[in-house]
mmCIF file of C-alpha atoms in Angstrom:
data_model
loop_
_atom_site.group_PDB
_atom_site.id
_atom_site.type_symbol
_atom_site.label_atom_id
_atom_site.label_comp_id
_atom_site.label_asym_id
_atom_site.label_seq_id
_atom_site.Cartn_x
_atom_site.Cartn_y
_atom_site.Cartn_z
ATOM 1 C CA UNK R 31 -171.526 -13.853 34.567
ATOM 2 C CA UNK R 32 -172.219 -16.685 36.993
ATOM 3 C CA UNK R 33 -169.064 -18.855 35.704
ATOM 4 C CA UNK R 34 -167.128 -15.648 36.053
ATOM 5 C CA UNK R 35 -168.152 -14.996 39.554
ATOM 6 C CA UNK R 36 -167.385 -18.819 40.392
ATOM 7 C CA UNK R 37 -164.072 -18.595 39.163
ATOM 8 C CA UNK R 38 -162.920 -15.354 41.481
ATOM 9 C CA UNK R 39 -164.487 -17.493 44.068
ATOM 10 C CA UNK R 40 -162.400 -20.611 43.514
ATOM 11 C CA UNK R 41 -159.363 -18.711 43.396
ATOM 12 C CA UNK R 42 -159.890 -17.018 46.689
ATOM 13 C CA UNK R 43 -160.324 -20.391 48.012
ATOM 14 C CA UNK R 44 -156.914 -21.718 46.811
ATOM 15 C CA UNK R 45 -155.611 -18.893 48.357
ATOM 16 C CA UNK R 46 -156.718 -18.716 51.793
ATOM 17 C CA UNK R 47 -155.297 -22.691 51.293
ATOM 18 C CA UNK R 48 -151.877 -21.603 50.293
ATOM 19 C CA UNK R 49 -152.228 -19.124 52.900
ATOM 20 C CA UNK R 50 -152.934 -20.983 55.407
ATOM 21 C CA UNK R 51 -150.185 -23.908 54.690
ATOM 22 C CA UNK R 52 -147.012 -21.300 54.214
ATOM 23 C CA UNK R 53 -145.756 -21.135 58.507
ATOM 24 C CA UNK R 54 -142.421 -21.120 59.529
ATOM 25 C CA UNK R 55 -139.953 -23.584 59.320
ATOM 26 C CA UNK R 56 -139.125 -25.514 62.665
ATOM 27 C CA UNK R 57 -136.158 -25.877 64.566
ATOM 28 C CA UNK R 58 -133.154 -28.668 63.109
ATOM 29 C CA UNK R 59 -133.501 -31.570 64.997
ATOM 30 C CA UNK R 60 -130.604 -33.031 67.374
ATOM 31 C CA UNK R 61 -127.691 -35.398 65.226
ATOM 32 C CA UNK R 62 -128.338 -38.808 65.122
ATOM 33 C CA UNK R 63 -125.710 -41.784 66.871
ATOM 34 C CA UNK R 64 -122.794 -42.599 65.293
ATOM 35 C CA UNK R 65 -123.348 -45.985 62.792
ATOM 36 C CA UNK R 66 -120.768 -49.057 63.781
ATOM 37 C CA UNK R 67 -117.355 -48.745 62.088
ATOM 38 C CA UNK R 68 -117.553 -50.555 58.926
ATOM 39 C CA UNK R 69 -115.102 -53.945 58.250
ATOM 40 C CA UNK R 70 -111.185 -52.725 58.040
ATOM 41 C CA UNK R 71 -110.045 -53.157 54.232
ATOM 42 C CA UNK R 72 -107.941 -55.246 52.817
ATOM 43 C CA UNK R 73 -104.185 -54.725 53.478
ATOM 44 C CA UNK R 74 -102.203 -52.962 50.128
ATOM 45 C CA UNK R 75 -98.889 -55.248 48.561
ATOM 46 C CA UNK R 76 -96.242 -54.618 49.799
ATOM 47 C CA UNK R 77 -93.421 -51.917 48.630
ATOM 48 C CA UNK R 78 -90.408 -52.622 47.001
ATOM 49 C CA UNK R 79 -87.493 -53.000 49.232
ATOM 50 C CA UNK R 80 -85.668 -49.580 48.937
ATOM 51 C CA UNK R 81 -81.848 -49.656 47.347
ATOM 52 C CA UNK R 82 -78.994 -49.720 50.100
ATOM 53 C CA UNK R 83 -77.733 -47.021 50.832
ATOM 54 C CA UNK R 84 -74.004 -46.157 48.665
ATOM 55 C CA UNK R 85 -70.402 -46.055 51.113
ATOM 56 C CA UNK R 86 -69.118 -43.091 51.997
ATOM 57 C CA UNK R 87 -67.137 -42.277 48.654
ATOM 58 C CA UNK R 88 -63.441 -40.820 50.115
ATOM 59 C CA UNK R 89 -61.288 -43.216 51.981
ATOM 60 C CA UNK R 90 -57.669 -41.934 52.950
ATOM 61 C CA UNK R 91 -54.863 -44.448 53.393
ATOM 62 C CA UNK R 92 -51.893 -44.756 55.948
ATOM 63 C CA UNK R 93 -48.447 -46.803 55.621
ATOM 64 C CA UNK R 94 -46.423 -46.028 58.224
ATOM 65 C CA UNK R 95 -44.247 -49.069 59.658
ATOM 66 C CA UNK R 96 -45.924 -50.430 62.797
ATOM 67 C CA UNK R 97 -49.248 -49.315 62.193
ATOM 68 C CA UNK R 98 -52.011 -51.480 61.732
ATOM 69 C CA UNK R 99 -49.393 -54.209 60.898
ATOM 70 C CA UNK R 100 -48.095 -52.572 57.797
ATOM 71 C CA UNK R 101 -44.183 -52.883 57.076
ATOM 72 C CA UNK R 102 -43.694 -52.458 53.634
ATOM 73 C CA UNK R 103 -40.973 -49.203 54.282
ATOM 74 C CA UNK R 104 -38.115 -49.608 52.594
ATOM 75 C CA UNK R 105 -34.795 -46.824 52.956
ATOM 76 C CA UNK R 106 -31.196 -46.324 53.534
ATOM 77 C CA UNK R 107 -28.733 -43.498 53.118
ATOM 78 C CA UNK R 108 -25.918 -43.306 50.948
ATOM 79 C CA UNK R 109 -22.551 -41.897 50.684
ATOM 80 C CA UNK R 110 -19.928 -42.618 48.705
ATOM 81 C CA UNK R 111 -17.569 -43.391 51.679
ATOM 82 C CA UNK R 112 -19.775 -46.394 53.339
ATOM 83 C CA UNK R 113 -21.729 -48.433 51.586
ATOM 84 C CA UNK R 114 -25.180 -48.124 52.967
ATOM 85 C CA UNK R 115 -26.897 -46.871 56.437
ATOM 86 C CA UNK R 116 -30.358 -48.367 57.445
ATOM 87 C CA UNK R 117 -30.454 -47.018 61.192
ATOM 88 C CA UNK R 118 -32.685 -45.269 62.833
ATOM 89 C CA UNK R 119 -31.948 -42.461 61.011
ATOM 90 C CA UNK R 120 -31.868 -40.954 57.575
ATOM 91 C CA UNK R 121 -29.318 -38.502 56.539
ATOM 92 C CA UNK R 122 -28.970 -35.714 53.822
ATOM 93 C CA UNK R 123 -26.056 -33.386 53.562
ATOM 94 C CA UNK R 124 -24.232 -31.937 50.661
ATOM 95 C CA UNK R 125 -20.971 -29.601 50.664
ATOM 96 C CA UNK R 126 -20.767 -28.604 46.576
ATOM 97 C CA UNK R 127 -18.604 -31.486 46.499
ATOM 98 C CA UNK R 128 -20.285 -34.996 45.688
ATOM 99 C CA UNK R 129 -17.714 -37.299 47.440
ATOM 100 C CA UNK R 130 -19.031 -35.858 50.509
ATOM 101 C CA UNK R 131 -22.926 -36.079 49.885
ATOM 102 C CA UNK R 132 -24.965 -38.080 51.563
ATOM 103 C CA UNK R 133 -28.549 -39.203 49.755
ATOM 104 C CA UNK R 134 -31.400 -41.055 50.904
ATOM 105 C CA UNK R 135 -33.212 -44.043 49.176
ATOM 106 C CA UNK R 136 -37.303 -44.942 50.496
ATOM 107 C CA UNK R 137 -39.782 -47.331 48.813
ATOM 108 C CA UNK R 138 -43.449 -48.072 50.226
ATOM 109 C CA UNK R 139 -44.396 -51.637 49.096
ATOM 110 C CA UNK R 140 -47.669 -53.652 48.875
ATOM 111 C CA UNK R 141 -50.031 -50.422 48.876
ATOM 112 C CA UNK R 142 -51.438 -51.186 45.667
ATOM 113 C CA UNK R 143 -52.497 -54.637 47.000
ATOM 114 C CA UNK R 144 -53.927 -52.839 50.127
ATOM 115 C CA UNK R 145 -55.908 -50.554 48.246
ATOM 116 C CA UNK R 146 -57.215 -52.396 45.391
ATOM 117 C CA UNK R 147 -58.820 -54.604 47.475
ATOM 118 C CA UNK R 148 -60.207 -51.806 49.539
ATOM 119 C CA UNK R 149 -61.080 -50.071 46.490
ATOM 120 C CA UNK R 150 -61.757 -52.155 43.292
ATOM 121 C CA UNK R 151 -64.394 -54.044 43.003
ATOM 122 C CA UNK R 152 -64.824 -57.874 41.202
ATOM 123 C CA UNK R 153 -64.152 -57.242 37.873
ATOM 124 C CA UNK R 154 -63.246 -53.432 37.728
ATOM 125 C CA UNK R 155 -60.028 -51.690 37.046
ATOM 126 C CA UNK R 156 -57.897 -50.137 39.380
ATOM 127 C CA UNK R 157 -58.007 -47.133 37.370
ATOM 128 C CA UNK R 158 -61.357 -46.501 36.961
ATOM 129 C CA UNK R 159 -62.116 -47.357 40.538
ATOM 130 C CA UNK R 160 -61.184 -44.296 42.137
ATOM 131 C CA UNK R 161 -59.429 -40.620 42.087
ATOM 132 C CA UNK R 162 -56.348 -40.577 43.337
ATOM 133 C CA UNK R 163 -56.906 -36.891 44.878
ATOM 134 C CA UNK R 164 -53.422 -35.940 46.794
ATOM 135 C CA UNK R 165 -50.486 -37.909 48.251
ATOM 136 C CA UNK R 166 -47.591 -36.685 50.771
ATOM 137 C CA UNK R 167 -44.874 -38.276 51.735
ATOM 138 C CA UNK R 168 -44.185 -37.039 55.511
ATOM 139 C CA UNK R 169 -40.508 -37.393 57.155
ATOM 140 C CA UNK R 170 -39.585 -36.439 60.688
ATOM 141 C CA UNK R 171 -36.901 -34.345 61.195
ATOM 142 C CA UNK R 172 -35.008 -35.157 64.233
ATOM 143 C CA UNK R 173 -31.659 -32.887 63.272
ATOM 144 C CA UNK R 174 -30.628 -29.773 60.852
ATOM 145 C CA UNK R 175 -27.487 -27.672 60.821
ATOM 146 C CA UNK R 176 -27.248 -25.498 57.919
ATOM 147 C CA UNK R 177 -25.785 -22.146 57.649
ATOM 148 C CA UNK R 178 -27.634 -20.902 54.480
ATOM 149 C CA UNK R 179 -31.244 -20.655 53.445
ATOM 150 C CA UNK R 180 -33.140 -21.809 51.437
ATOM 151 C CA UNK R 181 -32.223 -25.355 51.191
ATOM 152 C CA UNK R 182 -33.586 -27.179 48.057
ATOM 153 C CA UNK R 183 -35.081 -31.074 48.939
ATOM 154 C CA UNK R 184 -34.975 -32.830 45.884
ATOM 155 C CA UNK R 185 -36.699 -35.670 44.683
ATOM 156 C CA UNK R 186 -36.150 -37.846 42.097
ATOM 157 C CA UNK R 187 -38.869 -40.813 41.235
ATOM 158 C CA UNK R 188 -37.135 -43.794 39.912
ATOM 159 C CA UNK R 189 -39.101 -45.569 36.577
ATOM 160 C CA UNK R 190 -39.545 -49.417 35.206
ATOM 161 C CA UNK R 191 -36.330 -49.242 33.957
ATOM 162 C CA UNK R 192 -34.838 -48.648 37.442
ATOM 163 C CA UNK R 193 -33.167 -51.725 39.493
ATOM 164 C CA UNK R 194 -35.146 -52.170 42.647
ATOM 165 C CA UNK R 195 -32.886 -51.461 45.888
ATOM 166 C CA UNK R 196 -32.677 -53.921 48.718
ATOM 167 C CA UNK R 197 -32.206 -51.473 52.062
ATOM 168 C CA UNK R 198 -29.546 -54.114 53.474
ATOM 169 C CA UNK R 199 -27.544 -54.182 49.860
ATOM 170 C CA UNK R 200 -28.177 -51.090 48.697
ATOM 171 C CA UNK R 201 -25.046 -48.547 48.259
ATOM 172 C CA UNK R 202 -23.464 -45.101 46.033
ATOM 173 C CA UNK R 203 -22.951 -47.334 43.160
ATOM 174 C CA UNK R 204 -25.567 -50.285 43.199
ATOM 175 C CA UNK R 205 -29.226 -50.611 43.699
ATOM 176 C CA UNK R 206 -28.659 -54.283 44.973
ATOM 177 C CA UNK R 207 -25.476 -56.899 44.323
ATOM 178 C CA UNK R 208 -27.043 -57.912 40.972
ATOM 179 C CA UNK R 209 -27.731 -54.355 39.636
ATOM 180 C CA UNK R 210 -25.871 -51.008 39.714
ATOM 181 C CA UNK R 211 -27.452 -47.559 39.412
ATOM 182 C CA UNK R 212 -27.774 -45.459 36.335
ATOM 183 C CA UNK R 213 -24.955 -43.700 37.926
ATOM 184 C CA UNK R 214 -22.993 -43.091 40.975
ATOM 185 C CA UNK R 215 -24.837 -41.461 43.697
ATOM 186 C CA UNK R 216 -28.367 -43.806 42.929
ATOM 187 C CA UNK R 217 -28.983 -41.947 39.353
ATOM 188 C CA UNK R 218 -31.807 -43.422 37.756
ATOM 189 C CA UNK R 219 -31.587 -44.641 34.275
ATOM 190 C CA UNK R 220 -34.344 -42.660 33.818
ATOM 191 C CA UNK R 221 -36.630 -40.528 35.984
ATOM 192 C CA UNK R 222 -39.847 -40.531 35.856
ATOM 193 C CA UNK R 223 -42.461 -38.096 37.029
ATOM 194 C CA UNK R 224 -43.409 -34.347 35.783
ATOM 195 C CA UNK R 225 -39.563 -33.576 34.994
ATOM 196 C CA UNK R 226 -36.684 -35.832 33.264
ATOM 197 C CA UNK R 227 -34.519 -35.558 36.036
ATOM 198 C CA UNK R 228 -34.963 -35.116 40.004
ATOM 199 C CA UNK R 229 -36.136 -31.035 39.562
ATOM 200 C CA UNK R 230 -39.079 -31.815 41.914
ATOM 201 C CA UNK R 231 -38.525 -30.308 44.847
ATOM 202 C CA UNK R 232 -39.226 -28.295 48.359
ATOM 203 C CA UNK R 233 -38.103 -25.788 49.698
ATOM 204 C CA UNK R 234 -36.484 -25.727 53.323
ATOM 205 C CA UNK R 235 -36.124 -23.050 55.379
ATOM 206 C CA UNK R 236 -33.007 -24.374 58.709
ATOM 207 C CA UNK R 237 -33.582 -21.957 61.700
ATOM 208 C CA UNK R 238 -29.881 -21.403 61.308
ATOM 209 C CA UNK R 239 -29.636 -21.732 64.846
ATOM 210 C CA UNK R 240 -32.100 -19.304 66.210
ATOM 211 C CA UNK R 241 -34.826 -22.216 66.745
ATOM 212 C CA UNK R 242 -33.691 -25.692 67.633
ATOM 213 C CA UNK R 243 -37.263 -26.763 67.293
ATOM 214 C CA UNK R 244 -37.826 -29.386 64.588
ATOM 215 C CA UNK R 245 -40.581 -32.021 63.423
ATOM 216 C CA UNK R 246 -42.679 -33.218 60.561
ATOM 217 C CA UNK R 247 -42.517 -31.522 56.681
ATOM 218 C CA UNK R 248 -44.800 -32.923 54.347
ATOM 219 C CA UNK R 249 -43.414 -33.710 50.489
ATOM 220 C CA UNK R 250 -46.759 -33.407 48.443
ATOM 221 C CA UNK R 251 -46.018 -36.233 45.680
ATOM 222 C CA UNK R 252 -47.214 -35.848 41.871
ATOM 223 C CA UNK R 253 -50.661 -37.558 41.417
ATOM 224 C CA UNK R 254 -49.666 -39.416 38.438
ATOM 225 C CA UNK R 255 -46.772 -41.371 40.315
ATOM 226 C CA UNK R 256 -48.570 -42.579 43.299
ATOM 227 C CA UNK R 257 -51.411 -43.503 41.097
ATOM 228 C CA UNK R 258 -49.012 -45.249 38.815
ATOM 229 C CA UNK R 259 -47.304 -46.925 42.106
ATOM 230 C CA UNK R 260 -51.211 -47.955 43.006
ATOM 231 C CA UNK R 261 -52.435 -49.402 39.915
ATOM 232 C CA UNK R 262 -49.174 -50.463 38.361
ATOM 233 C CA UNK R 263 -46.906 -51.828 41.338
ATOM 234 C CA UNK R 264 -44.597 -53.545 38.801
ATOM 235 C CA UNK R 265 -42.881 -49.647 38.527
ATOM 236 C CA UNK R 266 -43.149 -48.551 42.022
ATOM 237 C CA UNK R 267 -39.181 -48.662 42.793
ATOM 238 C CA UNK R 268 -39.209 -45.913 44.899
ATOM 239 C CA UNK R 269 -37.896 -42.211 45.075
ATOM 240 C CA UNK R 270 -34.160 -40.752 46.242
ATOM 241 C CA UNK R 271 -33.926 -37.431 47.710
ATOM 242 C CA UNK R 272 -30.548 -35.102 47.740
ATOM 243 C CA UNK R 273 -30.205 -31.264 49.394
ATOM 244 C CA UNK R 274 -29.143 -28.533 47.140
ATOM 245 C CA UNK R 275 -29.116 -24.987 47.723
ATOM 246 C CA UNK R 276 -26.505 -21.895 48.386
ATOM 247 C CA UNK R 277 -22.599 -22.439 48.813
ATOM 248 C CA UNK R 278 -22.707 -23.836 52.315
ATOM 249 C CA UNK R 279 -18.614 -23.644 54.454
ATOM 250 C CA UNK R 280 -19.685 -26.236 56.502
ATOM 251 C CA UNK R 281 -22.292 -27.942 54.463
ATOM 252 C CA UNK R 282 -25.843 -28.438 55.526
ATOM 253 C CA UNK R 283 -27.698 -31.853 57.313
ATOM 254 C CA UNK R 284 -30.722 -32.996 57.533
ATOM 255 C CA UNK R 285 -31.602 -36.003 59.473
ATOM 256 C CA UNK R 286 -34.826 -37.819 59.324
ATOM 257 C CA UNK R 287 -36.415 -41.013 61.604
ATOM 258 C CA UNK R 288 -36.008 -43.901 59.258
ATOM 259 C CA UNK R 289 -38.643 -46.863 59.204
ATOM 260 C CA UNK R 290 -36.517 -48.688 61.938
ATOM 261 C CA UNK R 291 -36.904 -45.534 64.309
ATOM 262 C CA UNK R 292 -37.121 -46.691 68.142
ATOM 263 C CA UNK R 293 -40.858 -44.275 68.009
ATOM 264 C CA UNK R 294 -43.612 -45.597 65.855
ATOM 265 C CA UNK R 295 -44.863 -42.061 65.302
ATOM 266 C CA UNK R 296 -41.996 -40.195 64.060
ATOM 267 C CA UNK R 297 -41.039 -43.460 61.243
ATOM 268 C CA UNK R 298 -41.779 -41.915 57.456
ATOM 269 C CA UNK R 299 -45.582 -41.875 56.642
ATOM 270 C CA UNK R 300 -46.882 -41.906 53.272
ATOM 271 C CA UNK R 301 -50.924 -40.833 53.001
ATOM 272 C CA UNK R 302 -52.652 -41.508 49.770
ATOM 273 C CA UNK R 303 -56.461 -39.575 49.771
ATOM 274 C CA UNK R 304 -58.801 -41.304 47.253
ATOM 275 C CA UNK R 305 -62.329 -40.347 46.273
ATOM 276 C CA UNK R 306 -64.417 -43.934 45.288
#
């Protein structure tokens, strides 16, 4: 009885302690300073050097005589009267009679060396160095009298069998004085090109005298020639073009500034677009 009694007592006492130790918490105290800034690191390796940065990949070409020192154009006309014209002028006509036809001759040389070296680098191939996307062939026309429509330009693209002309020997019958033409009137021996013979052609529309206006016509060339002219310059020997079209009474005439043209900007301009 008396150890029960003592035990209720010692438990009151323990707690009236707890009791009596259980207030409420206090307020959070204000933050402390700021330590010092601890010693900087060591400094990380340094990067690789990033890879430069590639060319722009299309670059377009321009051989025009006179500009930026090229004078690789080549051309005459041809009749079968006179034996070869190299003015300032080119001139087409035909009359459905070819003893009075007139035909013009044109060559661009040293492009390929131009562009490979723009294009092809040490040890590659000229072929596998770029696309040859478009190339035009752009003449000036400084005269036309025609009394039909449409007129037909056609243009033939001589091959490796060809003779190569010289513009001051060049005539009806012969490419130079060692060499005569696959026929009279600068035939090839062969054409070459996307047809066997000079099919390739534009189509002209004279004003037949309602417009006197004239100026530049661009001749889209085949893909496969220029390129072949680029990266094979042993077969570039040039193109001839002839009219065709409707019985004409009076015939029809074109004329065209040749490469010797007083004007710089109206000489024939041949523009080659390539895509590295």
């Amino acid at each position: 009885m008396k150890l029960s009694k003592l035990f209720m007592l010692g438990c009151t006492v323990m707690a009236l302690v707890f009791v009596s130790c259980s207030g409420e918490d206090g307020e959070d105290g204000d933050i402390g300073p700021t330590g010092p800034t601890g010693p900087t690191g060591p400094q990380g390796d340094k990067g690789d050097q990033g890879d430069p940065g590639e060319d722009k990949p299309n670059m377009d070409f321009y051989f025009q005589n006179g500009f930026k020192g090229y004078d690789g154009t080549q051309d005459a006309s041809l009749n079968s009267a006179a034996s070869s014209g190299n003015d300032e002028v080119l001139d087409l006509f035909y009359l459905n009679t070819l003893a009075q036809e007139r035909r013009v001759v044109i060559r661009f040389d040293g492009i390929s060396d131009i562009m490979n070296n723009a294009l092809v680098d040490e040890g590659g191939t000229c072929s596998e160095a770029f696309h040859l996307n478009q190339a035009i062939l752009y003449l000036y026309v400084t005269e036309e009298n025609a009394d039909v429509i449409p007129l037909n330009i056609n243009i033939g693209f001589y091959g490796d069998e060809d003779p190569l002309f010289v513009e001051n020997e060049v005539t009806w019958t012969a490419a130079n004085t060692n060499d005569d033409w696959g026929d009279d009137g600068a035939e090839s021996e062969g054409w070459t090109g996307p047809f066997a013979d000079d099919s390739y052609s534009l189509k002209y529309f004279p004003s037949l005298g309602v417009d006197d206006s004239v100026g530049w016509i661009p001749i889209p060339l085949p893909r496969s020639v220029a390129e072949a002219w680029v990266c094979n310059p042993a077969v570039n020997n040039g193109l001839r073009l002839r009219l065709s079209g409707p019985v004409s009474g009076n015939g029809c005439l074109l004329k065209f500034a040749s490469h010797e043209n007083a004007s710089e900007d109206l000489r024939p301009l041949l523009v080659i677009e390539t895509e590295k």
